[in-house]
């Protein structure tokens, strides 16, 4: 085998590998997944804004102006700040207010995704129900139907 043959073999293997990768990357599932990740990231920003800018201020107004994002418990004697940002600079804190906000974000995202997936599944189920034609009867079923119809008419075989 000459060096030209080995180079040609490498080119062919590389070409096959590239074609195989292209086929994989262009499958609908991979493209759908990429679109889903991008939309999910954008959706996460919307939900974060909804929770931080709409829901938490309403909860704060109902509870007397409480701001959950600054609720924390200092884990060190050196932490004396009143805001979470400053407290984190001073030492270790248990940021349970921030955790509450993130948990609320998660619950809203989960509820919305559940509603979307449930709706899509119902649409898919309806489409499948309307698509599926009734099964055609077998030859045996057709003959039995004809016999039944003849018996109903009273045109059975005479003895």
mmCIF file of C-alpha atoms in Angstrom:
data_model
loop_
_atom_site.group_PDB
_atom_site.id
_atom_site.type_symbol
_atom_site.label_atom_id
_atom_site.label_comp_id
_atom_site.label_asym_id
_atom_site.label_seq_id
_atom_site.Cartn_x
_atom_site.Cartn_y
_atom_site.Cartn_z
ATOM 1 C CA UNK A 1 0.000 0.000 0.000
ATOM 2 C CA UNK A 2 1.450 3.345 -1.012
ATOM 3 C CA UNK A 3 1.142 6.619 0.816
ATOM 4 C CA UNK A 4 -1.259 7.821 -1.899
ATOM 5 C CA UNK A 5 -3.571 4.888 -1.158
ATOM 6 C CA UNK A 6 -3.535 5.587 2.574
ATOM 7 C CA UNK A 7 -4.293 9.272 1.961
ATOM 8 C CA UNK A 8 -7.177 8.286 -0.318
ATOM 9 C CA UNK A 9 -8.496 5.895 2.365
ATOM 10 C CA UNK A 10 -8.334 8.657 4.968
ATOM 11 C CA UNK A 11 -10.187 11.036 2.650
ATOM 12 C CA UNK A 12 -12.927 8.460 2.052
ATOM 13 C CA UNK A 13 -13.270 7.699 5.761
ATOM 14 C CA UNK A 14 -13.361 11.406 6.553
ATOM 15 C CA UNK A 15 -15.965 11.986 3.862
ATOM 16 C CA UNK A 16 -18.139 9.149 5.193
ATOM 17 C CA UNK A 17 -17.759 10.415 8.745
ATOM 18 C CA UNK A 18 -18.684 13.954 7.690
ATOM 19 C CA UNK A 19 -21.742 12.681 5.782
ATOM 20 C CA UNK A 20 -22.806 10.574 8.762
ATOM 21 C CA UNK A 21 -22.433 13.547 11.108
ATOM 22 C CA UNK A 22 -24.385 15.805 8.726
ATOM 23 C CA UNK A 23 -27.200 13.240 8.525
ATOM 24 C CA UNK A 24 -27.270 13.027 12.317
ATOM 25 C CA UNK A 25 -27.242 16.806 12.811
ATOM 26 C CA UNK A 26 -29.992 17.365 10.273
ATOM 27 C CA UNK A 27 -32.391 14.865 11.794
ATOM 28 C CA UNK A 28 -35.566 16.526 12.986
ATOM 29 C CA UNK A 29 -34.974 15.575 16.617
ATOM 30 C CA UNK A 30 -31.637 17.371 16.885
ATOM 31 C CA UNK A 31 -32.934 20.528 15.229
ATOM 32 C CA UNK A 32 -36.080 20.428 17.384
ATOM 33 C CA UNK A 33 -33.920 20.044 20.482
ATOM 34 C CA UNK A 34 -31.783 23.043 19.532
ATOM 35 C CA UNK A 35 -34.868 25.187 18.950
ATOM 36 C CA UNK A 36 -36.315 23.997 22.261
ATOM 37 C CA UNK A 37 -33.165 24.949 24.170
ATOM 38 C CA UNK A 38 -33.103 28.431 22.630
ATOM 39 C CA UNK A 39 -36.797 29.039 23.282
ATOM 40 C CA UNK A 40 -36.414 27.610 26.791
ATOM 41 C CA UNK A 41 -33.646 30.087 27.587
ATOM 42 C CA UNK A 42 -35.789 32.986 26.376
ATOM 43 C CA UNK A 43 -38.786 31.621 28.275
ATOM 44 C CA UNK A 44 -36.683 31.437 31.443
ATOM 45 C CA UNK A 45 -35.977 35.158 31.167
ATOM 46 C CA UNK A 46 -39.679 35.906 30.778
ATOM 47 C CA UNK A 47 -40.572 33.818 33.818
ATOM 48 C CA UNK A 48 -37.794 35.409 35.879
ATOM 49 C CA UNK A 49 -39.167 38.829 34.993
ATOM 50 C CA UNK A 50 -42.741 37.715 35.713
ATOM 51 C CA UNK A 51 -41.775 36.477 39.163
ATOM 52 C CA UNK A 52 -39.373 39.298 40.037
ATOM 53 C CA UNK A 53 -41.279 42.201 38.495
ATOM 54 C CA UNK A 54 -44.930 41.161 38.872
ATOM 55 C CA UNK A 55 -45.629 38.323 41.308
ATOM 56 C CA UNK A 56 -43.120 39.049 44.082
ATOM 57 C CA UNK A 57 -44.029 42.772 44.287
ATOM 58 C CA UNK A 58 -47.709 41.792 44.584
ATOM 59 C CA UNK A 59 -46.851 39.310 47.337
ATOM 60 C CA UNK A 60 -44.727 42.010 48.956
ATOM 61 C CA UNK A 61 -47.618 44.499 48.807
ATOM 62 C CA UNK A 62 -50.020 41.976 50.318
ATOM 63 C CA UNK A 63 -47.574 41.122 53.094
ATOM 64 C CA UNK A 64 -46.785 44.752 53.916
ATOM 65 C CA UNK A 65 -43.966 45.596 51.517
ATOM 66 C CA UNK A 66 -41.753 42.596 52.131
ATOM 67 C CA UNK A 67 -38.976 42.046 49.605
ATOM 68 C CA UNK A 68 -38.145 38.362 49.584
ATOM 69 C CA UNK A 69 -34.965 38.795 47.549
ATOM 70 C CA UNK A 70 -33.225 40.364 50.558
ATOM 71 C CA UNK A 71 -34.290 37.773 53.105
ATOM 72 C CA UNK A 72 -31.252 35.962 54.405
ATOM 73 C CA UNK A 73 -29.768 34.555 57.559
ATOM 74 C CA UNK A 74 -26.128 35.416 58.322
ATOM 75 C CA UNK A 75 -23.957 32.395 59.023
ATOM 76 C CA UNK A 76 -21.104 34.459 60.359
ATOM 77 C CA UNK A 77 -20.703 37.135 63.050
ATOM 78 C CA UNK A 78 -19.026 39.425 60.516
ATOM 79 C CA UNK A 79 -22.174 39.834 58.401
ATOM 80 C CA UNK A 80 -23.960 43.045 59.410
ATOM 81 C CA UNK A 81 -25.388 44.248 56.070
ATOM 82 C CA UNK A 82 -29.074 44.726 55.372
ATOM 83 C CA UNK A 83 -29.034 43.676 51.720
ATOM 84 C CA UNK A 84 -28.139 40.284 50.322
ATOM 85 C CA UNK A 85 -25.546 41.690 47.917
ATOM 86 C CA UNK A 86 -23.651 43.453 50.689
ATOM 87 C CA UNK A 87 -24.069 40.528 53.099
ATOM 88 C CA UNK A 88 -22.501 38.130 50.597
ATOM 89 C CA UNK A 89 -19.489 40.422 50.364
ATOM 90 C CA UNK A 90 -19.097 40.325 54.154
ATOM 91 C CA UNK A 91 -19.357 36.576 54.645
ATOM 92 C CA UNK A 92 -21.449 33.432 54.384
ATOM 93 C CA UNK A 93 -25.220 33.830 54.331
ATOM 94 C CA UNK A 94 -28.193 31.536 53.945
ATOM 95 C CA UNK A 95 -30.127 33.323 51.165
ATOM 96 C CA UNK A 96 -33.499 31.697 51.754
ATOM 97 C CA UNK A 97 -35.448 34.614 50.226
ATOM 98 C CA UNK A 98 -33.579 34.189 46.964
ATOM 99 C CA UNK A 99 -34.223 30.449 47.171
ATOM 100 C CA UNK A 100 -37.930 31.150 47.629
ATOM 101 C CA UNK A 101 -37.925 33.332 44.499
ATOM 102 C CA UNK A 102 -36.054 30.719 42.439
ATOM 103 C CA UNK A 103 -38.422 28.002 43.671
ATOM 104 C CA UNK A 104 -41.392 30.114 42.616
ATOM 105 C CA UNK A 105 -39.754 30.575 39.191
ATOM 106 C CA UNK A 106 -39.417 26.819 38.880
ATOM 107 C CA UNK A 107 -43.017 26.152 39.876
ATOM 108 C CA UNK A 108 -44.317 28.669 37.340
ATOM 109 C CA UNK A 109 -42.139 27.230 34.568
ATOM 110 C CA UNK A 110 -43.210 23.691 35.466
ATOM 111 C CA UNK A 111 -46.902 24.666 35.486
ATOM 112 C CA UNK A 112 -46.677 26.445 32.136
ATOM 113 C CA UNK A 113 -44.728 23.587 30.544
ATOM 114 C CA UNK A 114 -47.242 21.100 31.913
ATOM 115 C CA UNK A 115 -50.096 23.109 30.394
ATOM 116 C CA UNK A 116 -48.324 23.413 27.035
ATOM 117 C CA UNK A 117 -47.397 19.721 26.855
ATOM 118 C CA UNK A 118 -50.873 18.677 27.967
ATOM 119 C CA UNK A 119 -52.435 20.846 25.249
ATOM 120 C CA UNK A 120 -50.062 19.491 22.612
ATOM 121 C CA UNK A 121 -50.806 15.908 23.648
ATOM 122 C CA UNK A 122 -54.551 16.558 23.396
ATOM 123 C CA UNK A 123 -54.127 18.077 19.925
ATOM 124 C CA UNK A 124 -51.976 15.141 18.867
ATOM 125 C CA UNK A 125 -54.532 12.669 20.230
ATOM 126 C CA UNK A 126 -57.378 14.413 18.376
ATOM 127 C CA UNK A 127 -55.372 14.397 15.155
ATOM 128 C CA UNK A 128 -54.688 10.675 15.526
ATOM 129 C CA UNK A 129 -58.354 9.944 16.252
ATOM 130 C CA UNK A 130 -59.534 11.815 13.162
ATOM 131 C CA UNK A 131 -56.803 10.318 11.015
ATOM 132 C CA UNK A 132 -57.352 6.653 11.775
ATOM 133 C CA UNK A 133 -60.006 5.228 9.452
ATOM 134 C CA UNK A 134 -62.069 2.379 10.808
ATOM 135 C CA UNK A 135 -60.480 -0.983 10.091
ATOM 136 C CA UNK A 136 -61.820 -2.727 7.015
ATOM 137 C CA UNK A 137 -63.714 -5.895 7.831
ATOM 138 C CA UNK A 138 -62.093 -9.201 6.986
ATOM 139 C CA UNK A 139 -63.639 -11.516 4.404
ATOM 140 C CA UNK A 140 -64.991 -13.690 7.220
ATOM 141 C CA UNK A 141 -66.659 -10.677 8.858
ATOM 142 C CA UNK A 142 -68.224 -9.689 5.525
ATOM 143 C CA UNK A 143 -69.665 -13.176 5.047
ATOM 144 C CA UNK A 144 -71.028 -13.249 8.589
ATOM 145 C CA UNK A 145 -72.639 -9.848 8.020
ATOM 146 C CA UNK A 146 -74.279 -11.102 4.820
ATOM 147 C CA UNK A 147 -75.585 -14.220 6.606
ATOM 148 C CA UNK A 148 -76.958 -12.074 9.443
ATOM 149 C CA UNK A 149 -78.689 -9.760 6.980
ATOM 150 C CA UNK A 150 -80.220 -12.716 5.104
ATOM 151 C CA UNK A 151 -81.481 -14.233 8.345
ATOM 152 C CA UNK A 152 -83.046 -10.910 9.338
ATOM 153 C CA UNK A 153 -84.912 -10.791 6.023
ATOM 154 C CA UNK A 154 -86.129 -14.318 6.552
ATOM 155 C CA UNK A 155 -84.539 -15.490 3.353
ATOM 156 C CA UNK A 156 -82.651 -18.312 4.945
ATOM 157 C CA UNK A 157 -82.235 -21.636 3.152
ATOM 158 C CA UNK A 158 -85.410 -23.656 2.969
ATOM 159 C CA UNK A 159 -85.347 -27.161 4.531
#
